[in-house]
Coordinates of C-alpha atoms in Angstrom, one line a residue:
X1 CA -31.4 -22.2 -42.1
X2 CA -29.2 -23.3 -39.5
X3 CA -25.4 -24.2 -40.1
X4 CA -23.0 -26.3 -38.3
X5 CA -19.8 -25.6 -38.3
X6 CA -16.6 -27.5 -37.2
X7 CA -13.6 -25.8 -36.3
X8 CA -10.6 -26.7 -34.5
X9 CA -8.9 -24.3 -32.2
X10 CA -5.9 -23.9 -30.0
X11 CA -6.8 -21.8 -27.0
X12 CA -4.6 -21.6 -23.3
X13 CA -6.7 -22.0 -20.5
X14 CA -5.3 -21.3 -16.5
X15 CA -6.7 -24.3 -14.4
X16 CA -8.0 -23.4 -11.1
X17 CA -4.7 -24.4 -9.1
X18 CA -2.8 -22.0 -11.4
X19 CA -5.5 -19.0 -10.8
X20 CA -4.9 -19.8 -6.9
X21 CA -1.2 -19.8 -7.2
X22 CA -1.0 -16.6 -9.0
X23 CA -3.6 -15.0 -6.3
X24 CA -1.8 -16.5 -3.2
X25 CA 1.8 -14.9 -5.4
X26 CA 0.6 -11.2 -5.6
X27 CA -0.5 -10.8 -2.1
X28 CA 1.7 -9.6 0.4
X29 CA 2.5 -10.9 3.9
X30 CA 0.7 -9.3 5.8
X31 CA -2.6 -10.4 3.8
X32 CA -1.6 -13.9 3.6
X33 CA -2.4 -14.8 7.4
X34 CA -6.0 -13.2 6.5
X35 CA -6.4 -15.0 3.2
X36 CA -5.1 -19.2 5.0
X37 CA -7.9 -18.3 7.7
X38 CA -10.4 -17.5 5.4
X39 CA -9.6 -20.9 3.2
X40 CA -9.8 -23.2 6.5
X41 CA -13.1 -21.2 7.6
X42 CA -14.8 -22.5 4.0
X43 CA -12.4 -25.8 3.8
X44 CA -12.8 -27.9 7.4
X45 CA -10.2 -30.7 5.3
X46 CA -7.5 -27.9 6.0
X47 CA -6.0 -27.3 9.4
X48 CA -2.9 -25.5 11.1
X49 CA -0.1 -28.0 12.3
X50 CA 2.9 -29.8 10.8
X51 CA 2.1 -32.5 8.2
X52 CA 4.0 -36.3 8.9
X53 CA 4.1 -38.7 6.8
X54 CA 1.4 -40.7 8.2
X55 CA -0.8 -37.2 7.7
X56 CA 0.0 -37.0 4.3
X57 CA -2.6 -37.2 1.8
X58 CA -1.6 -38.6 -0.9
X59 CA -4.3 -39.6 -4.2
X60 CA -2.1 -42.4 -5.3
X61 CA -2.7 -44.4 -1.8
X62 CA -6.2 -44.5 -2.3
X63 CA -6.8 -43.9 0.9
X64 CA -5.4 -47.3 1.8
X65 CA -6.5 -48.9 5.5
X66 CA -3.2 -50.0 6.7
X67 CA -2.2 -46.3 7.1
X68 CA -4.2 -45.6 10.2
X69 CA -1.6 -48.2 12.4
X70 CA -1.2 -45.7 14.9
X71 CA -4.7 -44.7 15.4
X72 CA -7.5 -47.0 18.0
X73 CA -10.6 -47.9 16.4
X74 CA -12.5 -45.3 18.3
X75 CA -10.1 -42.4 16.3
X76 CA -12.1 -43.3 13.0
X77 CA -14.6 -40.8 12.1
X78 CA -17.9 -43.1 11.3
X79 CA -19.5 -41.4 8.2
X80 CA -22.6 -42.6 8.7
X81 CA -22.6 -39.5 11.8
X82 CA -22.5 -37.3 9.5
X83 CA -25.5 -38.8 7.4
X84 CA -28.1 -38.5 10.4
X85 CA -27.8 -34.4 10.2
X86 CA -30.0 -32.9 7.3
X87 CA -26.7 -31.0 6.9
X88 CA -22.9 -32.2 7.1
X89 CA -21.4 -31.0 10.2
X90 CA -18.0 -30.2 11.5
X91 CA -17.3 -26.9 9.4
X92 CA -14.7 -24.9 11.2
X93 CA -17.1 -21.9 11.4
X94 CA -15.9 -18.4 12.6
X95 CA -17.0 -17.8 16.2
X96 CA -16.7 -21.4 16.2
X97 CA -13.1 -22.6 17.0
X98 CA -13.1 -24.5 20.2
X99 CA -11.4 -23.5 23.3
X100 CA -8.1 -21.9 22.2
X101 CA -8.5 -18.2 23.5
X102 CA -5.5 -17.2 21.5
X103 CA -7.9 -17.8 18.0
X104 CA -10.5 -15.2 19.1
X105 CA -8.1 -12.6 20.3
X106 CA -7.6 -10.1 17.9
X107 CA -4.7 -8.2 17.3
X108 CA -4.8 -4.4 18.3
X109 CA -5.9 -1.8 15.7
X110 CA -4.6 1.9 16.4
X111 CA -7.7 4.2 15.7
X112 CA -8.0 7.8 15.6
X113 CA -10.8 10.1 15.0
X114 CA -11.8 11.7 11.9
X115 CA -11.3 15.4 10.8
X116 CA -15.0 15.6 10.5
X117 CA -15.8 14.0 13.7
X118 CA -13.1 16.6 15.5
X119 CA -14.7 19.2 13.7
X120 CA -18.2 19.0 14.5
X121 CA -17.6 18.4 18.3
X122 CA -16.1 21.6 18.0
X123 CA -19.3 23.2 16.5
X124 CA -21.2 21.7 19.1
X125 CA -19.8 23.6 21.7
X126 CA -20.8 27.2 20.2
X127 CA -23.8 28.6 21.4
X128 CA -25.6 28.3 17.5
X129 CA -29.4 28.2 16.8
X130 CA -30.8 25.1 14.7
X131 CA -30.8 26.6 11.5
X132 CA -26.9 28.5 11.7
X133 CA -25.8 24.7 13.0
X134 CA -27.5 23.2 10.3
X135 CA -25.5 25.4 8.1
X136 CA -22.2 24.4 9.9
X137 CA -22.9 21.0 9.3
X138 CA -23.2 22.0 5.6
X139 CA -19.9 23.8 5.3
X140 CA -18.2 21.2 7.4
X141 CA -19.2 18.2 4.8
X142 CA -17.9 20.8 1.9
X143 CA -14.4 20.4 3.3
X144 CA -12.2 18.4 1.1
X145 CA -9.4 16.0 2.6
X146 CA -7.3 18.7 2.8
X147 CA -9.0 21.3 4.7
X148 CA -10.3 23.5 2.0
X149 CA -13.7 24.3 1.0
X150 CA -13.5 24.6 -2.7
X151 CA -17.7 25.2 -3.1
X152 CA -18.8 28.3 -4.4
X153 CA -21.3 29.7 -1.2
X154 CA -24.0 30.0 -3.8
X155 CA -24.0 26.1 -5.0
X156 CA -24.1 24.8 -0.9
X157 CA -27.0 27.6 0.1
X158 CA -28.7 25.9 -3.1
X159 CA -27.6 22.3 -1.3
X160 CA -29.5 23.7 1.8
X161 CA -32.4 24.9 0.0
X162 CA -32.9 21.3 -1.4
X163 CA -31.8 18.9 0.7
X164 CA -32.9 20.8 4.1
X165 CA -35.3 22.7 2.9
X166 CA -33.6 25.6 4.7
X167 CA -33.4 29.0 2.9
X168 CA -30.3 30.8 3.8
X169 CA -27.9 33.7 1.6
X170 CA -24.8 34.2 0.9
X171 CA -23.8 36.8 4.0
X172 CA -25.6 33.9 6.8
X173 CA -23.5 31.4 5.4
X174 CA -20.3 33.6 5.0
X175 CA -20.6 34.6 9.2
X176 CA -20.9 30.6 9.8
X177 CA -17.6 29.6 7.7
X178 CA -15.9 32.3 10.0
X179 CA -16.8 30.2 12.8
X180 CA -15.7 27.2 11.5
X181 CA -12.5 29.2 10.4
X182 CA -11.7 29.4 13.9
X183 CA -11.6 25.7 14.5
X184 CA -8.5 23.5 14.8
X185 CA -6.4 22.9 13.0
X186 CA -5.8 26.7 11.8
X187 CA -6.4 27.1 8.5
X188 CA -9.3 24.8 8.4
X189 CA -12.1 25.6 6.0
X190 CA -10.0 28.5 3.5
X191 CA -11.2 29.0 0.2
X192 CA -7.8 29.0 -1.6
X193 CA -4.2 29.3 0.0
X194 CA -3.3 32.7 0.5
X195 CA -6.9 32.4 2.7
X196 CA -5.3 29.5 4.6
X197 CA -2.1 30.8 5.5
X198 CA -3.9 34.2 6.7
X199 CA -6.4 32.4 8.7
X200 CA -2.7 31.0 10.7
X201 CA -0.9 34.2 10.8
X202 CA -4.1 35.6 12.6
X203 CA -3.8 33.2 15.6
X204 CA 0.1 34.1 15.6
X205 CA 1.2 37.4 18.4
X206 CA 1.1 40.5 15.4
X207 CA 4.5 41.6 15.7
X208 CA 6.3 43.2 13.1
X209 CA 7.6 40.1 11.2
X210 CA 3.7 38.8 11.2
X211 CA 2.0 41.8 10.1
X212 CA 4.9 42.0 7.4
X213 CA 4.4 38.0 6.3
X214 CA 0.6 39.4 6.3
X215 CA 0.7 42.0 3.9
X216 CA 3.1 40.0 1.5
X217 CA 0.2 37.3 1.2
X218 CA -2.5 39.9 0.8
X219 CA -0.3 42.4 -1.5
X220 CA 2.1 40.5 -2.9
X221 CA 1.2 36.9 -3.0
X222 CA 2.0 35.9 -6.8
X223 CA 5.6 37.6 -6.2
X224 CA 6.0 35.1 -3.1
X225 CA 5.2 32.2 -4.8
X226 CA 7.4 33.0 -8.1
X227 CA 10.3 34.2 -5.7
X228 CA 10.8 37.6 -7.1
X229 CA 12.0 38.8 -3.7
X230 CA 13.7 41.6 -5.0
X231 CA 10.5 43.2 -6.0
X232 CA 9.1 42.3 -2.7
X233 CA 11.7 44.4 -0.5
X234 CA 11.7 47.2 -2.9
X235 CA 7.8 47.4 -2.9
X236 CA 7.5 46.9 0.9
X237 CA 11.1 49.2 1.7
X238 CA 12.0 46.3 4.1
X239 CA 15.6 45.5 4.7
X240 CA 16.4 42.1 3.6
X241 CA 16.9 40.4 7.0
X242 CA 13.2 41.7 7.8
X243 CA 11.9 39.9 4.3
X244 CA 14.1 36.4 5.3
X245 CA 12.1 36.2 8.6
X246 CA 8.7 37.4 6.6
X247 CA 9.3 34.4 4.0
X248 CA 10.9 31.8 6.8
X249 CA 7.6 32.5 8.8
X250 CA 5.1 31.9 5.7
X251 CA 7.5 28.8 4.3
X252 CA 6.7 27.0 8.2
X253 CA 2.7 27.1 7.6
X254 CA 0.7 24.3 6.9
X255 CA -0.5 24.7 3.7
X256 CA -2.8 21.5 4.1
X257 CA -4.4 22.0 7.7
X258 CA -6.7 18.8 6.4
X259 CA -4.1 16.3 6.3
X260 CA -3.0 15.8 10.0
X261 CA -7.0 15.0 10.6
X262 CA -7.6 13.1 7.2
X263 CA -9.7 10.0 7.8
X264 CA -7.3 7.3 9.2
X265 CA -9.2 4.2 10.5
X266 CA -6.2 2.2 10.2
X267 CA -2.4 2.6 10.9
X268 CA -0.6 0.6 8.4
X269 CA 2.8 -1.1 8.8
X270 CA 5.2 -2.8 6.4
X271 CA 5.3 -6.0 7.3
X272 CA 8.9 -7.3 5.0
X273 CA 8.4 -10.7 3.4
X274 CA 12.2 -11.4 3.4
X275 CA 14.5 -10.8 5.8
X276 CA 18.6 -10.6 4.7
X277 CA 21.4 -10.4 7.2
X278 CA 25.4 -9.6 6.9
X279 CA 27.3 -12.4 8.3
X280 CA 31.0 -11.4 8.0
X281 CA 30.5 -11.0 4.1
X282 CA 27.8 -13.5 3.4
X283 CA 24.1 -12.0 3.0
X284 CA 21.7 -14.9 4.4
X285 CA 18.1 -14.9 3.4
X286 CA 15.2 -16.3 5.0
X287 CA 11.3 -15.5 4.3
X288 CA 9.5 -14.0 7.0
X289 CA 7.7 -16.7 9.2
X290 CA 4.0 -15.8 8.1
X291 CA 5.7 -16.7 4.8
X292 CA 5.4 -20.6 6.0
X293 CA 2.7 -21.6 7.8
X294 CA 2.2 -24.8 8.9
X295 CA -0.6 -26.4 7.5
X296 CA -1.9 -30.1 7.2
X297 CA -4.7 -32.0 5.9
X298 CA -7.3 -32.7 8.0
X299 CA -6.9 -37.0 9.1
X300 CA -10.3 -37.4 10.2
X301 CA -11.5 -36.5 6.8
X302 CA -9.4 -39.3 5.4
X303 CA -10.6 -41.5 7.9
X304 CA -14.2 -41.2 6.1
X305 CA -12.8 -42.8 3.5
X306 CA -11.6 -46.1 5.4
X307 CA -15.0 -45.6 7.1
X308 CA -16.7 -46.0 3.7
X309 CA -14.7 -48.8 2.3
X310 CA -15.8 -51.0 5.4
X311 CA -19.5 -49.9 5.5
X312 CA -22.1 -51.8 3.4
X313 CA -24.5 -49.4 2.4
X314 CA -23.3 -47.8 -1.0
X315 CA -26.4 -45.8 -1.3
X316 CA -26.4 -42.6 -3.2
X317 CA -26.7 -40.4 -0.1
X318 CA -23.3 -41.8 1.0
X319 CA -21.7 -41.8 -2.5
X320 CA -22.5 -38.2 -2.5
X321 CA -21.2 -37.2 0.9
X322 CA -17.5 -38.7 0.3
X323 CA -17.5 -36.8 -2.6
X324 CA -18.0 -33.7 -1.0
X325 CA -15.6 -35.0 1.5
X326 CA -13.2 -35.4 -2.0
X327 CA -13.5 -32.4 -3.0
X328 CA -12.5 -30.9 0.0
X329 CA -9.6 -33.2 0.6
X330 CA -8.3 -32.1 -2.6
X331 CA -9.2 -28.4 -2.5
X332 CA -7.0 -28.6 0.4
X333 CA -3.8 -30.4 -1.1
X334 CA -4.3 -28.0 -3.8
X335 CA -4.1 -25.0 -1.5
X336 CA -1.3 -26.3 0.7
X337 CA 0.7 -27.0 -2.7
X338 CA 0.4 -23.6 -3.7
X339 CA 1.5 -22.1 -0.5
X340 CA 4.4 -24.3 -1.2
X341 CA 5.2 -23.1 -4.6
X342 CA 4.7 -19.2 -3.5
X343 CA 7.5 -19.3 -0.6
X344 CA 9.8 -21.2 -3.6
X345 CA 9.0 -18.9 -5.9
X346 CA 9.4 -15.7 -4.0
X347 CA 12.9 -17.2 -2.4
X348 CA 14.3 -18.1 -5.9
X349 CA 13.1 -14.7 -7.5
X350 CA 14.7 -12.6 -4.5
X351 CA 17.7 -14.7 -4.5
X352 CA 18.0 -13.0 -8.2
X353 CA 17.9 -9.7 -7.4
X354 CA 20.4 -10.2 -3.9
X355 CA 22.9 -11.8 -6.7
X356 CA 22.3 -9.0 -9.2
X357 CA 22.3 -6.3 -6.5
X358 CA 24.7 -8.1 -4.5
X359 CA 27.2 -5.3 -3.8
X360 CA 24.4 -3.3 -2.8
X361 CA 23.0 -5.3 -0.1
X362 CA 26.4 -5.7 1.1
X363 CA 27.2 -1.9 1.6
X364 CA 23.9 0.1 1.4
X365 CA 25.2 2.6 -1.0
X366 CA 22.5 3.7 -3.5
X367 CA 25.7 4.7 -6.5
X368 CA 26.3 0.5 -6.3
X369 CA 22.5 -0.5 -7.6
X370 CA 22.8 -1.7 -11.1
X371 CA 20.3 -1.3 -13.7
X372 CA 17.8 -4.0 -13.6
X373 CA 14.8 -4.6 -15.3
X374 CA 12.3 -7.6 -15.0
X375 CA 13.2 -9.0 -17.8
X376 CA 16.6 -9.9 -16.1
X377 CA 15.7 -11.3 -13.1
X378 CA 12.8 -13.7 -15.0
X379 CA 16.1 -14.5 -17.4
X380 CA 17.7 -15.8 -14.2
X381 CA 14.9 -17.8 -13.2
X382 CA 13.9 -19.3 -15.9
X383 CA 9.9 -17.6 -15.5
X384 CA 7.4 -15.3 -16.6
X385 CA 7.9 -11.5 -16.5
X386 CA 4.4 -11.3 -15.4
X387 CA 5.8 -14.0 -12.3
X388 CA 8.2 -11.6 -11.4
X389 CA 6.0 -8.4 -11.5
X390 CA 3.4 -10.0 -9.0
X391 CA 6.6 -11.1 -6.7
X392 CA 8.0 -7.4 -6.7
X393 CA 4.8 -5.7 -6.9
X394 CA 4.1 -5.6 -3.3
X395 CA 6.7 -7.4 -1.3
X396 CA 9.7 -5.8 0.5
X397 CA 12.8 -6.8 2.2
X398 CA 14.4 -6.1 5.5
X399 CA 17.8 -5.3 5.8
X400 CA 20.8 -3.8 8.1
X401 CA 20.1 -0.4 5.8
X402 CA 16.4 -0.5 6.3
X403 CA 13.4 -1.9 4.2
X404 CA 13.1 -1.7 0.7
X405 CA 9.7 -2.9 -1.5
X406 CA 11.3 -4.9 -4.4
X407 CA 10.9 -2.1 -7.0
X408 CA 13.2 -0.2 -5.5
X409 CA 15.5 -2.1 -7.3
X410 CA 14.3 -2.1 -10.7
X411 CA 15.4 0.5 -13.0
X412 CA 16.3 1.6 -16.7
X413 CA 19.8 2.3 -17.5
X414 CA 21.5 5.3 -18.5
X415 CA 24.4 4.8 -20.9
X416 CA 27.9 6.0 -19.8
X417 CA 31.4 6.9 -21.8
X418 CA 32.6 3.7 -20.3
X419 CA 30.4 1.3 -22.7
X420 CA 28.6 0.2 -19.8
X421 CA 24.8 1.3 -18.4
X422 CA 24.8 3.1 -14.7
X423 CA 21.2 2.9 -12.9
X424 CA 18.7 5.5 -13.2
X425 CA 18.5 5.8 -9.1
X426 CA 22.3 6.0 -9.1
X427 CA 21.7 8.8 -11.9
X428 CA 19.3 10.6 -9.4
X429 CA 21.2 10.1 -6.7
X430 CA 24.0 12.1 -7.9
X431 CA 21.0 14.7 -9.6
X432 CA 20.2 14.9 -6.0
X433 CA 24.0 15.6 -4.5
X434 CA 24.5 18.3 -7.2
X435 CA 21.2 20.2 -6.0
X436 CA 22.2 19.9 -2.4
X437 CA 25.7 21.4 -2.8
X438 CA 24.5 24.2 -5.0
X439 CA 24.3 27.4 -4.0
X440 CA 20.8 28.4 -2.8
X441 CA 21.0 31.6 -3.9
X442 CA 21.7 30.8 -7.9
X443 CA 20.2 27.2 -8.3
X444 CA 21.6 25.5 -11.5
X445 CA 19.5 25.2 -14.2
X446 CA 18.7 21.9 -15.8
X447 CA 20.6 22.6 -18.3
X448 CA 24.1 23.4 -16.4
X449 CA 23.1 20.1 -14.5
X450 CA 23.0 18.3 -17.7
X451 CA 26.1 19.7 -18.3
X452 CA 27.4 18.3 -14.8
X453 CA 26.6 14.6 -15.6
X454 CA 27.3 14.6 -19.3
X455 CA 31.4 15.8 -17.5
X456 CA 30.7 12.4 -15.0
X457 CA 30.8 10.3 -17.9
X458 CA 26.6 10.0 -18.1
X459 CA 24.9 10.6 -21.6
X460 CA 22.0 12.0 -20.0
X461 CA 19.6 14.5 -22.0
X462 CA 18.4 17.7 -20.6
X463 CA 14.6 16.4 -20.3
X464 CA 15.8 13.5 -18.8
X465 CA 17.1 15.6 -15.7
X466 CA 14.5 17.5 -15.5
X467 CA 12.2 14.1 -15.6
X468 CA 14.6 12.8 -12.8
X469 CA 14.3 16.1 -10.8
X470 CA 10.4 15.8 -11.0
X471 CA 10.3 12.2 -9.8
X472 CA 12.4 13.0 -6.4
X473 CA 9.8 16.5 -5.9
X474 CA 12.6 19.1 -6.6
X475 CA 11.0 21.9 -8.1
X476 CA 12.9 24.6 -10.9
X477 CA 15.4 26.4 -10.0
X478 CA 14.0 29.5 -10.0
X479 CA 11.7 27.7 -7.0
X480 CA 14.9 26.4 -5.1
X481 CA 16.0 30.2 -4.7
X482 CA 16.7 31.4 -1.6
X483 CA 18.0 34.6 0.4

């Protein structure tokens, strides 16, 4: 038997302005151009240009006829026009724009060609018969990003015997990967590192140093990488100004031979949505012109209106096309209100950090940057963490020191003898100064670091610095050692 039930709930529900405001807040600047075309491509209500008062559209004026003073009688739009077609025209199409050549001309895009590309115009110019380049092609879409070919040679003859239907061994596909061994960049197509860094030494004039850097990747490789030099020069019988060369010559290789030709379609550039300047003391900032476009409603579309309130005909055809023409009007205010709201919110919240960073911004000294989380600056605002978080998430700053992204300035604190909290990146920063003045032949540990800072007035743990050391890519000490 079926039962009703009543039950009364209290849920909170985003409206669709809110969803678009919180969109049009999280995307950066340079995406913001890209996103206004795309809304005046679907909306033909919204247009560029500065709004007026007399452009204004305003709900509460019901779209009163005195307001259109300034325009002739052959300005109004006659809706009826746009009742003849089967469909309502006038929609600011793309490829459709008018006769602004400026609108159609695209901006340049630097493009470069892909490793694979590179690589197989190399292949083409060997003298191979259709089933060895077949196999080329094979070993050259095994190749990761980085230039390795990480496939056993059994599992990709088994991809030729499938996919191809070519049936190949081992040894045929082993004298085609020295082929494509010989390719640039050197290095390309190794099996593992020591392979890689070989397949470069080879290209290198063998002199003594070469054939020594050689035989200390072949023979000796695990005591390279774990720095056990000692046991290097007494296994070879080198003196230790021959092993320094050996190890300076192996530490210059490319041990990624893939990432110079990596697939790059695109170069990308930071575009800064704020831009703070030093005036004598006083930090000014301004957003970044694409920031605050100028947009308006469209007045020809409220001009249907006044064209409806003097036409007879209140059929439903009509009714229905000035509601479209509604929607759009309103979809438009809607979008041009957000805008509004984004460039207010993203000044207020960046205000914020410049007056909890301020000393900072004034001197562009890392040790100044106080701990700050997102709690603090939404505290100072008077919004939403998750507000905050979309504004700092991927928007970045230009100043006289460079450009920062926005979470470059948030960070945990670390608690001091003082009473007061020091900023993690101040923390690393002197983590960082310490490891630079050591000495490279006895690195300090993590624990004589700890040590360090604790005697700076820092209550920092040992895991903790070795945390910090990961996160700026210093490796152990024993790694840091040098001759």
């Amino acid at each position: 038997m079926q039962r009703l039930d009543l039950r009364q709930l209290l849920s909170q529900k985003l409206s669709p302005q809110q969803i678009q405001f919180i969109k049009l807040l999280q995307i950066p600047t340079a995406e913001l151009e890209m996103r206004i075309k795309e809304e005046m491509e679907i909306n033909p209500a919204l247009e560029e240009g500065r709004e007026d008062s007399a452009d204004e559209y305003n709900e509460s004026d019901d779209y009163d006829n005195d307001s259109d003073d300034d325009y002739g009688k052959d300005d109004v739009v006659d809706i009826n026009d746009y009742l003849n077609d089967d469909e309502i025209s006038g929609y600011k199409m793309q490829g459709d724009r008018g006769g602004d050549e400026d609108d159609d001309r695209e901006s340049p895009i630097a493009m470069t060609s892909t490793l694979t590309d590179s690589l197989m115009d190399q292949l083409g110019f060997l003298s191979l018969d259709d089933k060895q380049y077949n196999i080329g092609m094979q070993l050259i879409g095994s190749i990761d990003h980085d230039g390795y070919i990480r496939r056993d040679l059994r599992a990709i003859a088994n991809d030729l015997a499938f996919s191809q239907n070519i049936e190949t061994s081992e040894e045929e596909i082993e004298q085609v990967l020295h082929l494509v061994q010989s390719f640039d960049p050197a290095g390309i197509g190794a099996r593992d590192l020591p392979e890689c860094l070989l397949l470069q030494l080879e290209r290198r004039e063998q002199d003594k140093i070469t054939v020594l850097a050689e035989r200390i990747i072949r023979e000796s490789f695990d005591e390279f990488t774990k720095k056990h030099y000692s046991r290097i020069q007494s296994k070879f019988g080198i003196t230790e100004d021959e092993l320094k060369k050996a190890v300076d010559l192996i530490i210059k290789l490319n041990p990624k031979p893939g990432g110079a030709g990596a697939s790059m379609t695109r170069v990308q550039y930071i575009i800064p949505d704020f831009i703070l300047t030093n005036t004598n003391g006083q930090l000014e900032l301004s957003l970044n012109s694409r920031n605050a476009p100028d947009l308006r409603i469209s007045r020809s579309y409220s001009d249907m209106f006044d064209a409806y309130d003097k036409s007879d005909k209140k059929d439903k055809k009509l009714k229905e096309t000035v509601t479209f023409v509604k929607q759009k009007l309103d979809a438009a205010k809607w979008f041009i209100d957000a805008i509004r709201q984004r460039q207010n919110t993203l000044l207020r919240t960046m205000e914020a950090i410049i007056k909890y960073q301020h000393n900072f911004f004034l001197e562009g000294d890392e040790s100044e940057l106080r701990p700050m989380i997102l709690k603090d600056i939404a505290e100072e605002i008077g919004m939403d963490i998750s507000t905050v978080s979309r504004v700092a998430n991927s928007k970045a700053v230009q100043t006289e020191f460079g450009i920062y992204p926005l979470k470059y300035f948030f960070s945990e604190g670390i608690a001091t003898d003082s009473g007061e909290d020091a900023s993690s990146r101040e923390v690393k920063h002197i983590l960082k100064e310490i490891i630079d003045k050591e000495s490279k032949r006895k690195p300090l540990s993590d624990e004589k670091i700890e040590k360090m800072l604790n005697e700076k007035g820092y209550n920092i743990a040992r895991r903790t610095v070795a945390k910090y050391r990961e996160q700026l890519n210093i490796p152990v000490a024993r790694l840091r050692k040098e001759l």
